[in-house]
C-alpha cells in the first residue's frame, strides 16, 4: 500500500528537529533510516502529518572514544556501520556479533542504531545488547539534555522512555576490558528474520569461570529481560563446576522468563529454545575466553 | 497537495521532478521516469524486488522516499545493464546459462544485490551468497540455480581478470 499524504522537512540540526516536533505536537514524527517507520506508514498503521528527517545530520553518525574510555555511538550510525567499524569490533564486539542477525544488507545499509532502539521491537537485537552492556541512552528534548540507563529505557512493546518531542542522539557504553567476554545467539526462522528467542550476554572471566554476567533475553516478553536468577547461578562461587552452574542456570531460567504464546511459537517452545540458547552462548563465551 | 522539487542522479543523469513527499523511490523511478526494470512487490521491505543501488549501496526502493534520495546517486538495473558494468553483465549471462530465472519478477533486485556482493567480495562462499540473497523472495526457482549462477559469475570474472 501507499502511505497517506504528509509534509516533509529535512532537519538542519538536532535543535531544529526538536523545535519542529514541539511546533507540530502529535502530528510530527522523526524519520531516521525509515526501515521500520516506512513499513508502518505503507500499511497505514502510522499516518503522521509531518515527517522530520534527521537522516542528513551526519555528525550523529560518529563513533568516538570519550575521554573517560567509553565508546559513544551516534544515533544515526547505520547497522552497516556497526558491522564495518574497527572501533566497534575492537571495543564492543557484542554489537558486531549481533548486527549480522539484523535484517538484510539493503536494510542494514539504511537502518540506524537510534531508530532500532526508539522503535523498541521486542524481537530486535540491539535493545537487548544495550541492556546487557548497561549502556546509557543520550537524549535531547525541549527541556534540554538527559541521560537514561538502557535498563530503564525500554518500557513496553514499541514503548520507551523517550517523551514526545525528544530525540535520541547517542548511546554510550564501556569499552570491553581484558577480562571480559560477550556472547550472542538467536533462533530465527530464516536468516535476517526477527528472532523467536535471542540472547545477548556480557560477562567477566577468571580461571575459566564466569565471575560476573548479564544475560539479556529478547523476543520472550514485551521488552528485553535481564535473567537475574540464571545469571546468579552461572557465577555462584558455591558451585565450582561450570557444567553444574549451567544446569542450575537453565533451571533458574523458568523463574526469570515467562514467554508469551503466539501463533509462531508456543510459550513452552520459546522456554526450551531459551534454555538451549543459554547453553550455547555460555559455552561459546567460556570456550573463547576473555577479551572477545 | 504539497509537492517538492526533487533532484536525483539516476543512472548518471540528473533528473528533477516535482513530487509529493509520500512518493517512494521505486514509484519515482517507475512512475516519473518510466524505469520499470525495478519491480514493486510487498512494499514493506521483505521481498527485495525494489532493490536499487544508492551511492553504491543497496537500498529498498519501497522504504525510502524520493525526497530522501534527493541529491543522491541512484543506479537501477537499467543503468547496470549499460556497457561498463562487467560484474552485472557476468551475472546476467550466468543467470541465463544457469536458468536462474523463470518469471523474472525477482531478477532485477537479485542482480543488484549480487552486484553489490561481488563488488565487495569477488569470491564469496555459497553460504555468503545465500546470506546475501536471503533478503529476496523468488517464488519460481527454489534459489539453488540463483546461488549456482552467482558462483559461476564470480568464477568467470576471476578467470577473465587473470591472476591478481
Ligand atoms: C524486512 C525487514 C526485516 C527487519 N529485520 C529486523 C531484525 O531482524 N531485527 C531488527 O532489530 N530489526 C529489523 N528490522 C528493522 C530495522 O532494524 C530498522 O532499521 C530499525 O528497527 C529502525 O531503524 P530506522 O533508522 O530505520 O528507524 P525509522 O524507521 O526511521 O524509525 C523508527 C521509529 O523510531 C523513531 N526514531 C528513529 N530515530 C529516532 C531518534 N534518533 N530519536 C527518536 N526517535 C527516533 C521514529 O520516529 C519511528 O517511530 C527489519 C526491517 C525490515 C524492513
Ligand atoms: S517491494 Fe520493496 S521489498 Fe518488497
Ligand atoms: S523468477 Fe519468478 S520470482 Fe524469481
Short mmCIF file of C-alpha atoms and ligand atoms in Angstrom, two decimals:
data_model
loop_
_atom_site.label_atom_id
_atom_site.label_comp_id
_atom_site.label_asym_id
_atom_site.label_seq_id
_atom_site.Cartn_x
_atom_site.Cartn_y
_atom_site.Cartn_z
CA UNK A 1 0.00 0.00 0.00
CA UNK A 2 0.97 3.66 -0.17
CA UNK A 3 1.32 5.99 2.81
CA UNK A 4 -1.23 8.74 3.47
CA UNK A 5 -0.08 12.23 2.41
CA UNK A 6 2.26 14.12 4.74
CA UNK A 7 4.65 17.05 4.77
CA UNK A 8 8.40 16.53 4.93
CA UNK A 9 11.24 18.62 6.37
CA UNK A 10 14.94 17.81 6.49
CA UNK A 11 16.14 18.87 9.93
CA UNK A 12 19.25 21.07 9.86
CA UNK A 13 20.25 20.32 13.44
CA UNK A 14 19.02 18.37 16.44
CA UNK A 15 17.57 21.57 17.88
CA UNK A 16 15.77 22.28 14.63
CA UNK A 17 14.25 18.80 14.83
CA UNK A 18 13.23 19.33 18.46
CA UNK A 19 11.63 22.67 17.54
CA UNK A 20 9.70 21.17 14.62
CA UNK A 21 8.44 18.37 16.86
CA UNK A 22 7.34 20.88 19.51
CA UNK A 23 5.58 23.09 16.97
CA UNK A 24 3.71 20.17 15.46
CA UNK A 25 2.90 18.25 18.64
CA UNK A 26 1.08 14.98 17.91
CA UNK A 27 1.24 15.17 14.13
CA UNK A 28 5.02 15.05 13.71
CA UNK A 29 7.29 12.03 13.61
CA UNK A 30 11.03 11.62 13.28
CA UNK A 31 12.31 9.57 10.39
CA UNK A 32 15.87 8.23 10.59
CA UNK A 33 16.57 5.21 8.36
CA UNK A 34 12.87 4.71 7.70
CA UNK A 35 13.26 0.92 7.73
CA UNK A 36 10.55 0.46 10.34
CA UNK A 37 8.58 3.68 10.02
CA UNK A 38 8.07 3.42 6.24
CA UNK A 39 6.71 -0.11 6.56
CA UNK A 40 4.22 1.10 9.19
CA UNK A 41 3.28 4.07 7.01
CA UNK A 42 2.91 1.93 3.88
CA UNK A 43 0.44 -0.20 5.84
CA UNK A 44 -1.18 3.00 7.18
CA UNK A 45 -0.63 1.77 10.71
CA UNK A 46 1.01 5.15 11.15
CA UNK A 47 -0.02 8.34 9.35
CA UNK A 48 1.97 11.33 10.63
CA UNK A 49 1.15 14.76 9.22
CA UNK A 50 4.80 15.80 9.20
CA UNK A 51 7.98 13.79 8.83
CA UNK A 52 11.06 15.37 10.38
CA UNK A 53 14.02 13.75 8.61
CA UNK A 54 17.12 13.64 10.82
CA UNK A 55 18.88 11.36 8.34
CA UNK A 56 21.18 14.07 6.99
CA UNK A 57 22.65 15.04 10.38
CA UNK A 58 26.00 13.42 9.60
CA UNK A 59 27.57 14.29 12.96
CA UNK A 60 25.06 11.94 14.60
CA UNK A 61 26.76 9.12 12.69
CA UNK A 62 30.10 9.37 14.53
CA UNK A 63 31.62 6.62 16.65
CA UNK A 64 34.10 8.13 19.14
CA UNK A 65 36.11 7.14 22.19
CA UNK A 66 35.36 9.57 25.00
CA UNK A 67 37.89 10.92 27.49
CA UNK A 68 36.62 8.51 30.16
CA UNK A 69 37.25 5.47 27.92
CA UNK A 70 33.69 4.99 26.84
CA UNK A 71 32.50 4.45 23.32
CA UNK A 72 29.96 6.99 22.08
CA UNK A 73 27.90 5.76 19.16
CA UNK A 74 25.81 8.36 17.34
CA UNK A 75 22.11 7.61 16.87
CA UNK A 76 22.42 7.68 13.09
CA UNK A 77 25.12 5.01 12.98
CA UNK A 78 23.79 2.61 10.41
CA UNK A 79 23.60 -1.11 11.04
CA UNK A 80 26.13 -1.47 8.19
CA UNK A 81 28.47 0.96 10.01
CA UNK A 82 28.33 -1.18 13.16
CA UNK A 83 29.30 -4.14 11.01
CA UNK A 84 32.21 -2.37 9.30
CA UNK A 85 33.65 -0.21 12.10
CA UNK A 86 37.01 -1.37 13.52
CA UNK A 87 36.20 0.54 16.74
CA UNK A 88 33.03 -1.48 17.22
CA UNK A 89 34.85 -4.75 16.54
CA UNK A 90 37.65 -3.89 18.97
CA UNK A 91 35.76 -2.15 21.76
CA UNK A 92 32.28 -3.65 21.81
CA UNK A 93 32.35 -6.97 19.96
CA UNK A 94 28.84 -7.82 21.16
CA UNK A 95 27.34 -5.28 18.74
CA UNK A 96 29.42 -6.71 15.93
CA UNK A 97 28.19 -10.22 16.69
CA UNK A 98 24.58 -9.11 16.91
CA UNK A 99 24.32 -6.89 13.87
CA UNK A 100 24.63 -9.64 11.25
CA UNK A 101 21.41 -11.07 12.65
CA UNK A 102 19.53 -7.84 11.92
CA UNK A 103 17.59 -7.97 8.66
CA UNK A 104 19.43 -8.00 5.32
CA UNK A 105 22.17 -5.92 3.72
CA UNK A 106 19.87 -3.45 1.96
CA UNK A 107 18.05 -2.77 5.24
CA UNK A 108 21.28 -2.62 7.25
CA UNK A 109 22.54 -0.03 4.76
CA UNK A 110 19.75 2.35 5.89
CA UNK A 111 18.54 1.30 9.34
CA UNK A 112 20.08 3.17 12.29
CA UNK A 113 21.10 2.31 15.86
CA UNK A 114 18.94 5.08 17.29
CA UNK A 115 16.00 4.07 15.14
CA UNK A 116 16.19 0.47 16.28
CA UNK A 117 16.30 1.47 19.96
CA UNK A 118 13.50 4.04 19.57
CA UNK A 119 11.35 1.56 17.66
CA UNK A 120 11.85 -0.92 20.53
CA UNK A 121 10.60 -4.04 18.82
CA UNK A 122 10.62 -6.80 21.47
CA UNK A 123 12.23 -9.20 18.98
CA UNK A 124 15.03 -6.92 17.89
CA UNK A 125 18.67 -7.47 18.72
CA UNK A 126 20.14 -4.07 19.59
CA UNK A 127 17.87 -3.24 22.55
CA UNK A 128 18.98 -6.46 24.26
CA UNK A 129 22.64 -5.65 23.52
CA UNK A 130 22.49 -2.21 25.14
CA UNK A 131 20.80 -3.73 28.17
CA UNK A 132 23.44 -6.47 28.50
CA UNK A 133 26.17 -3.82 28.19
CA UNK A 134 24.48 -1.50 30.70
CA UNK A 135 24.77 1.35 28.18
CA UNK A 136 23.36 4.83 28.60
CA UNK A 137 20.95 6.50 26.19
CA UNK A 138 21.53 10.18 25.46
CA UNK A 139 18.50 12.27 24.65
CA UNK A 140 17.86 15.86 23.59
CA UNK A 141 14.43 17.37 24.08
CA UNK A 142 12.57 20.64 24.51
CA UNK A 143 13.68 20.80 28.16
CA UNK A 144 17.34 20.12 27.42
CA UNK A 145 19.53 17.03 27.52
CA UNK A 146 19.11 13.94 29.65
CA UNK A 147 20.64 10.51 30.04
CA UNK A 148 18.65 7.35 30.67
CA UNK A 149 20.21 3.99 31.58
CA UNK A 150 19.40 1.46 28.84
CA UNK A 151 17.99 -0.80 31.57
CA UNK A 152 15.27 1.80 32.22
CA UNK A 153 14.75 2.84 28.60
CA UNK A 154 12.50 0.06 27.28
CA UNK A 155 9.05 0.21 28.84
CA UNK A 156 6.83 -1.91 26.58
CA UNK A 157 6.17 -3.13 23.05
CA UNK A 158 7.40 -0.23 20.89
CA UNK A 159 7.42 1.90 24.06
CA UNK A 160 10.42 3.67 25.55
CA UNK A 161 11.35 6.41 27.99
CA UNK A 162 11.52 8.87 25.05
CA UNK A 163 8.98 11.62 25.56
CA UNK A 164 7.07 13.21 22.70
CA UNK A 165 9.37 15.68 21.03
CA UNK A 166 12.60 14.08 22.24
CA UNK A 167 15.42 12.88 20.02
CA UNK A 168 17.77 10.02 20.86
CA UNK A 169 21.21 11.35 19.89
CA UNK A 170 23.73 8.76 21.09
CA UNK A 171 24.48 5.64 23.07
CA UNK A 172 27.47 5.37 25.40
CA UNK A 173 28.98 2.19 26.78
CA UNK A 174 32.13 0.98 28.50
CA UNK A 175 34.74 -0.48 26.17
CA UNK A 176 35.38 -4.19 26.70
CA UNK A 177 38.12 -4.94 29.25
CA UNK A 178 40.81 -7.60 29.01
CA UNK A 179 38.99 -10.00 31.38
CA UNK A 180 35.55 -9.55 29.81
CA UNK A 181 33.77 -11.57 27.17
CA UNK A 182 30.49 -11.23 25.33
CA UNK A 183 28.24 -13.71 23.61
CA UNK A 184 25.26 -13.60 21.30
CA UNK A 185 22.84 -16.05 19.79
CA UNK A 186 19.33 -16.26 18.43
CA UNK A 187 16.85 -18.60 16.84
CA UNK A 188 15.05 -17.18 13.82
CA UNK A 189 13.01 -18.95 11.18
CA UNK A 190 15.13 -17.57 8.35
CA UNK A 191 18.37 -15.61 8.05
CA UNK A 192 17.60 -11.96 8.78
CA UNK A 193 14.18 -12.51 10.34
CA UNK A 194 13.28 -11.14 13.73
CA UNK A 195 14.19 -13.62 16.45
CA UNK A 196 11.89 -16.23 18.01
CA UNK A 197 14.24 -16.13 21.01
CA UNK A 198 17.55 -14.35 21.38
CA UNK A 199 20.25 -13.74 23.98
CA UNK A 200 22.86 -11.01 24.33
CA UNK A 201 25.35 -11.65 27.13
CA UNK A 202 28.32 -9.88 28.62
CA UNK A 203 30.47 -11.05 31.50
CA UNK A 204 33.82 -11.37 33.21
CA UNK A 205 36.00 -14.49 33.30
CA UNK A 206 38.69 -15.64 35.74
CA UNK A 207 40.36 -19.06 35.69
CA UNK A 208 37.89 -20.43 33.15
CA UNK A 209 34.83 -19.47 35.19
CA UNK A 210 32.39 -16.61 34.86
CA UNK A 211 32.71 -14.22 37.80
CA UNK A 212 30.01 -11.80 36.62
CA UNK A 213 27.49 -11.95 33.79
CA UNK A 214 24.48 -10.10 32.42
CA UNK A 215 22.02 -12.05 30.29
CA UNK A 216 19.55 -10.03 28.21
CA UNK A 217 16.98 -12.29 26.55
CA UNK A 218 14.77 -10.89 23.80
CA UNK A 219 11.59 -11.94 21.99
CA UNK A 220 10.44 -13.52 25.26
CA UNK A 221 8.38 -10.58 26.56
CA UNK A 222 7.38 -7.02 25.76
CA UNK A 223 10.93 -5.72 26.39
CA UNK A 224 14.33 -7.42 26.64
CA UNK A 225 14.57 -9.17 30.01
CA UNK A 226 17.61 -9.48 32.27
CA UNK A 227 17.66 -13.07 33.54
CA UNK A 228 18.99 -12.33 37.01
CA UNK A 229 18.48 -15.69 38.67
CA UNK A 230 20.09 -17.60 35.82
CA UNK A 231 22.96 -15.11 35.86
CA UNK A 232 23.42 -15.62 39.63
CA UNK A 233 23.58 -19.40 39.14
CA UNK A 234 26.23 -19.00 36.44
CA UNK A 235 28.58 -17.14 38.79
CA UNK A 236 27.74 -18.96 42.03
CA UNK A 237 31.04 -19.41 43.94
CA UNK A 238 29.50 -22.35 45.82
CA UNK A 239 29.35 -24.33 42.55
CA UNK A 240 32.86 -24.75 41.13
CA UNK A 241 31.83 -26.99 38.21
CA UNK A 242 30.84 -24.97 35.10
CA UNK A 243 28.54 -27.74 33.81
CA UNK A 244 26.67 -27.78 37.10
CA UNK A 245 26.40 -24.00 37.10
CA UNK A 246 24.90 -24.13 33.64
CA UNK A 247 22.43 -26.81 34.70
CA UNK A 248 21.29 -24.66 37.66
CA UNK A 249 21.09 -21.61 35.41
CA UNK A 250 18.88 -23.47 32.93
CA UNK A 251 16.56 -24.45 35.77
CA UNK A 252 16.52 -20.92 37.16
CA UNK A 253 15.54 -19.54 33.76
CA UNK A 254 11.91 -20.53 34.30
CA UNK A 255 11.84 -18.07 37.23
CA UNK A 256 13.30 -15.27 35.09
CA UNK A 257 11.28 -15.70 31.90
CA UNK A 258 7.61 -16.12 31.18
CA UNK A 259 7.46 -16.04 27.39
CA UNK A 260 4.11 -15.41 25.70
CA UNK A 261 2.29 -17.80 23.40
CA UNK A 262 1.88 -16.64 19.86
CA UNK A 263 0.88 -18.29 16.59
CA UNK A 264 4.56 -18.51 15.55
CA UNK A 265 5.85 -20.30 18.62
CA UNK A 266 4.32 -21.55 21.83
CA UNK A 267 5.47 -20.40 25.26
CA UNK A 268 6.84 -23.87 26.02
CA UNK A 269 8.86 -23.93 22.83
CA UNK A 270 10.27 -20.45 23.49
CA UNK A 271 11.26 -21.50 27.01
CA UNK A 272 13.03 -24.58 25.68
CA UNK A 273 14.80 -22.53 22.99
CA UNK A 274 15.91 -20.03 25.65
CA UNK A 275 17.47 -22.87 27.64
CA UNK A 276 19.24 -24.25 24.59
CA UNK A 277 20.48 -20.79 23.69
CA UNK A 278 21.77 -20.19 27.22
CA UNK A 279 23.88 -23.34 26.97
CA UNK A 280 25.24 -22.44 23.55
CA UNK A 281 26.05 -18.83 24.30
CA UNK A 282 27.65 -19.51 27.68
CA UNK A 283 29.58 -22.45 26.22
CA UNK A 284 30.86 -20.21 23.45
CA UNK A 285 31.88 -17.48 25.93
CA UNK A 286 33.82 -19.94 28.09
CA UNK A 287 35.43 -21.55 25.06
CA UNK A 288 36.61 -18.25 23.62
CA UNK A 289 37.79 -16.82 26.93
CA UNK A 290 38.22 -13.19 27.85
CA UNK A 291 38.74 -10.27 25.52
CA UNK A 292 36.29 -11.01 22.69
CA UNK B 1 -1.35 18.71 -2.09
CA UNK B 2 2.19 19.88 -1.41
CA UNK B 3 4.89 18.81 -3.78
CA UNK B 4 8.63 19.25 -3.54
CA UNK B 5 11.26 19.72 -6.22
CA UNK B 6 13.41 16.61 -6.07
CA UNK B 7 16.67 16.15 -7.93
CA UNK B 8 18.24 12.71 -8.09
CA UNK B 9 21.06 11.42 -10.25
CA UNK B 10 19.58 8.32 -11.87
CA UNK B 11 21.90 6.11 -13.91
CA UNK B 12 24.28 9.03 -14.32
CA UNK B 13 21.72 11.62 -15.43
CA UNK B 14 20.43 14.28 -13.07
CA UNK B 15 16.63 14.43 -13.11
CA UNK B 16 14.35 16.89 -11.32
CA UNK B 17 10.67 16.27 -10.69
CA UNK B 18 8.01 17.88 -8.55
CA UNK B 19 6.79 15.07 -6.28
CA UNK B 20 4.60 14.53 -3.24
CA UNK B 21 6.74 13.71 -0.19
CA UNK B 22 4.97 10.36 0.10
CA UNK B 23 6.28 9.19 -3.28
CA UNK B 24 8.75 6.44 -2.60
CA UNK B 25 11.88 5.95 -4.67
CA UNK B 26 10.63 2.94 -6.59
CA UNK B 27 7.42 4.72 -7.62
CA UNK B 28 9.54 7.73 -8.62
CA UNK B 29 11.70 5.52 -10.83
CA UNK B 30 8.78 3.65 -12.38
CA UNK B 31 6.08 6.32 -12.46
CA UNK B 32 8.01 9.52 -13.08
CA UNK B 33 10.91 8.14 -15.13
CA UNK B 34 9.37 5.06 -16.74
CA UNK B 35 12.21 2.88 -15.45
CA UNK B 36 10.11 -0.23 -14.89
CA UNK B 37 13.03 -2.63 -14.51
CA UNK B 38 12.86 -2.10 -10.75
CA UNK B 39 9.84 -4.03 -9.51
CA UNK B 40 7.41 -3.50 -6.65
CA UNK B 41 6.19 -6.43 -4.60
CA UNK B 42 5.43 -6.27 -0.91
CA UNK B 43 6.06 -2.57 -0.18
CA UNK B 44 7.32 -3.41 3.27
CA UNK B 45 10.89 -4.36 2.73
CA UNK B 46 10.70 -8.15 2.74
CA UNK B 47 10.64 -9.29 -0.89
CA UNK B 48 13.62 -7.34 -2.28
CA UNK B 49 12.05 -6.76 -5.73
CA UNK B 50 12.55 -2.99 -5.43
CA UNK B 51 16.28 -3.11 -4.56
CA UNK B 52 18.47 -0.45 -6.23
CA UNK B 53 21.92 0.99 -5.53
CA UNK B 54 22.07 4.39 -3.83
CA UNK B 55 25.54 5.90 -3.51
CA UNK B 56 26.87 2.42 -4.29
CA UNK B 57 24.96 0.54 -1.56
CA UNK B 58 21.77 -1.50 -1.92
CA UNK B 59 18.58 0.04 -0.57
CA UNK B 60 14.91 -0.88 -0.67
CA UNK B 61 13.17 1.45 -3.12
CA UNK B 62 9.89 0.94 -1.24
CA UNK B 63 11.32 2.06 2.12
CA UNK B 64 12.97 5.27 1.03
CA UNK B 65 11.18 8.40 -0.08
CA UNK B 66 12.19 10.12 -3.31
CA UNK B 67 12.68 13.32 -1.27
CA UNK B 68 15.12 11.43 0.97
CA UNK B 69 17.08 10.34 -2.11
CA UNK B 70 17.35 13.95 -3.26
CA UNK B 71 20.99 14.78 -4.03
CA UNK B 72 21.98 11.10 -4.20
CA UNK B 73 23.25 8.82 -6.95
CA UNK B 74 20.87 6.02 -7.84
CA UNK B 75 21.71 3.09 -10.13
CA UNK B 76 18.92 0.82 -11.34
CA UNK B 77 19.05 -2.39 -13.35
CA UNK B 78 18.72 -0.26 -16.50
CA UNK B 79 21.90 1.64 -15.64
CA UNK B 80 23.71 -1.51 -14.56
CA UNK B 81 22.84 -3.10 -17.92
CA UNK B 82 24.74 -0.38 -19.79
CA UNK B 83 28.27 -1.21 -21.03
CA UNK B 84 30.97 -0.89 -18.38
CA UNK B 85 29.27 -2.80 -15.58
CA UNK B 86 31.20 -6.03 -16.01
CA UNK B 87 30.00 -7.63 -12.77
CA UNK B 88 26.34 -7.17 -13.61
CA UNK B 89 26.96 -8.35 -17.18
CA UNK B 90 28.66 -11.53 -15.96
CA UNK B 91 25.75 -12.12 -13.56
CA UNK B 92 23.16 -11.63 -16.29
CA UNK B 93 24.94 -14.12 -18.55
CA UNK B 94 25.30 -16.64 -15.75
CA UNK B 95 21.61 -16.27 -14.81
CA UNK B 96 20.65 -17.20 -18.38
CA UNK B 97 23.08 -20.13 -18.57
CA UNK B 98 22.03 -21.48 -15.18
CA UNK B 99 18.28 -20.98 -15.61
CA UNK B 100 18.35 -18.75 -12.56
CA UNK B 101 15.09 -17.07 -13.52
CA UNK B 102 11.68 -18.14 -14.66
CA UNK B 103 9.10 -15.34 -14.46
CA UNK B 104 11.85 -12.79 -13.82
CA UNK B 105 9.94 -10.78 -11.24
CA UNK B 106 12.64 -11.10 -8.58
CA UNK B 107 15.57 -10.96 -11.01
CA UNK B 108 16.42 -7.23 -11.21
CA UNK B 109 16.53 -6.93 -7.41
CA UNK B 110 18.65 -10.05 -7.02
CA UNK B 111 21.05 -8.87 -9.74
CA UNK B 112 21.52 -5.57 -7.90
CA UNK B 113 22.22 -7.36 -4.61
CA UNK B 114 24.55 -9.85 -6.29
CA UNK B 115 26.38 -6.96 -7.95
CA UNK B 116 26.96 -5.40 -4.52
CA UNK B 117 28.10 -8.75 -3.13
CA UNK B 118 30.65 -9.45 -5.91
CA UNK B 119 31.89 -5.86 -5.75
CA UNK B 120 32.70 -6.30 -2.06
CA UNK B 121 33.76 -9.94 -2.19
CA UNK B 122 34.85 -11.34 -5.58
CA UNK B 123 34.95 -14.94 -4.29
CA UNK B 124 32.07 -15.46 -1.84
CA UNK B 125 31.30 -18.89 -0.41
CA UNK B 126 27.93 -20.48 -1.14
CA UNK B 127 26.89 -19.64 2.42
CA UNK B 128 27.69 -15.99 1.88
CA UNK B 129 25.80 -15.96 -1.41
CA UNK B 130 22.82 -17.49 0.37
CA UNK B 131 23.07 -14.93 3.15
CA UNK B 132 23.27 -12.08 0.62
CA UNK B 133 20.18 -13.19 -1.29
CA UNK B 134 18.27 -14.06 1.89
CA UNK B 135 16.58 -10.68 1.62
CA UNK B 136 14.93 -11.65 -1.68
CA UNK B 137 11.91 -13.76 -2.41
CA UNK B 138 11.89 -15.88 -5.53
CA UNK B 139 8.68 -17.83 -5.99
CA UNK B 140 9.89 -19.75 -9.05
CA UNK B 141 13.41 -21.09 -8.95
CA UNK B 142 13.89 -22.53 -5.49
CA UNK B 143 17.08 -20.45 -5.16
CA UNK B 144 19.64 -23.18 -5.94
CA UNK B 145 20.01 -22.06 -9.53
CA UNK B 146 20.47 -18.48 -8.35
CA UNK B 147 23.27 -19.48 -5.99
CA UNK B 148 24.86 -21.50 -8.83
CA UNK B 149 24.63 -18.51 -11.17
CA UNK B 150 26.19 -16.06 -8.72
CA UNK B 151 29.01 -18.50 -8.08
CA UNK B 152 29.52 -19.05 -11.81
CA UNK B 153 29.63 -15.29 -12.43
CA UNK B 154 32.28 -14.95 -9.72
CA UNK B 155 34.31 -17.75 -11.33
CA UNK B 156 34.01 -16.22 -14.82
CA UNK B 157 35.01 -12.79 -13.53
CA UNK B 158 38.03 -14.26 -11.73
CA UNK B 159 39.07 -16.16 -14.86
CA UNK B 160 38.71 -13.21 -17.23
CA UNK B 161 40.53 -10.90 -14.88
CA UNK B 162 43.51 -13.25 -14.75
CA UNK B 163 45.64 -13.79 -11.67
CA UNK B 164 45.61 -10.86 -9.25
C1 LIG C 1 12.34 -6.76 6.14
C2 LIG C 1 12.86 -6.17 7.41
C3 LIG C 1 13.46 -7.01 8.34
C4 LIG C 1 13.94 -6.48 9.53
N1 LIG C 1 14.52 -7.34 10.41
C5 LIG C 1 14.98 -6.86 11.58
C6 LIG C 1 15.60 -7.71 12.53
O1 LIG C 1 15.77 -8.91 12.31
N2 LIG C 1 16.00 -7.17 13.70
C7 LIG C 1 15.86 -5.83 13.97
O2 LIG C 1 16.25 -5.38 15.03
N3 LIG C 1 15.30 -5.00 13.09
C8 LIG C 1 14.87 -5.48 11.90
N4 LIG C 1 14.30 -4.60 11.02
C9 LIG C 1 14.13 -3.17 11.40
C10 LIG C 1 15.39 -2.37 11.16
O3 LIG C 1 16.43 -2.78 12.01
C11 LIG C 1 15.16 -0.87 11.34
O4 LIG C 1 16.23 -0.24 10.74
C12 LIG C 1 15.09 -0.33 12.75
O5 LIG C 1 14.16 -1.02 13.52
C13 LIG C 1 14.65 1.12 12.78
O6 LIG C 1 15.69 1.97 12.45
P1 LIG C 1 15.45 3.16 11.42
O7 LIG C 1 16.63 4.04 11.49
O8 LIG C 1 15.14 2.59 10.09
O9 LIG C 1 14.22 3.92 12.08
P2 LIG C 1 12.92 4.60 11.46
O10 LIG C 1 12.13 3.59 10.72
O11 LIG C 1 13.31 5.83 10.76
O12 LIG C 1 12.17 4.98 12.81
C14 LIG C 1 11.62 4.00 13.66
C15 LIG C 1 10.91 4.69 14.83
O13 LIG C 1 11.86 5.31 15.70
C16 LIG C 1 11.69 6.72 15.75
N5 LIG C 1 13.05 7.27 15.72
C17 LIG C 1 14.03 6.97 14.82
N6 LIG C 1 15.19 7.57 15.15
C18 LIG C 1 14.95 8.27 16.28
C19 LIG C 1 15.77 9.09 17.12
N7 LIG C 1 17.07 9.28 16.86
N8 LIG C 1 15.20 9.67 18.21
C20 LIG C 1 13.89 9.46 18.49
N9 LIG C 1 13.07 8.68 17.74
C21 LIG C 1 13.59 8.10 16.64
C22 LIG C 1 10.82 7.07 14.57
O14 LIG C 1 10.03 8.20 14.82
C23 LIG C 1 9.97 5.82 14.42
O15 LIG C 1 8.92 5.84 15.33
C24 LIG C 1 13.82 -5.09 9.80
C25 LIG C 1 13.23 -4.25 8.87
C26 LIG C 1 12.74 -4.77 7.68
C27 LIG C 1 12.10 -3.86 6.69
S1 LIG C 2 8.63 -4.04 -2.69
FE1 LIG C 2 10.32 -3.30 -1.57
S2 LIG C 2 11.00 -5.06 -0.56
FE2 LIG C 2 9.18 -5.76 -1.49
S1 LIG C 3 11.97 -15.97 -11.17
FE1 LIG C 3 9.90 -15.76 -10.66
S2 LIG C 3 10.05 -14.89 -8.66
FE2 LIG C 3 12.10 -15.38 -9.09
#
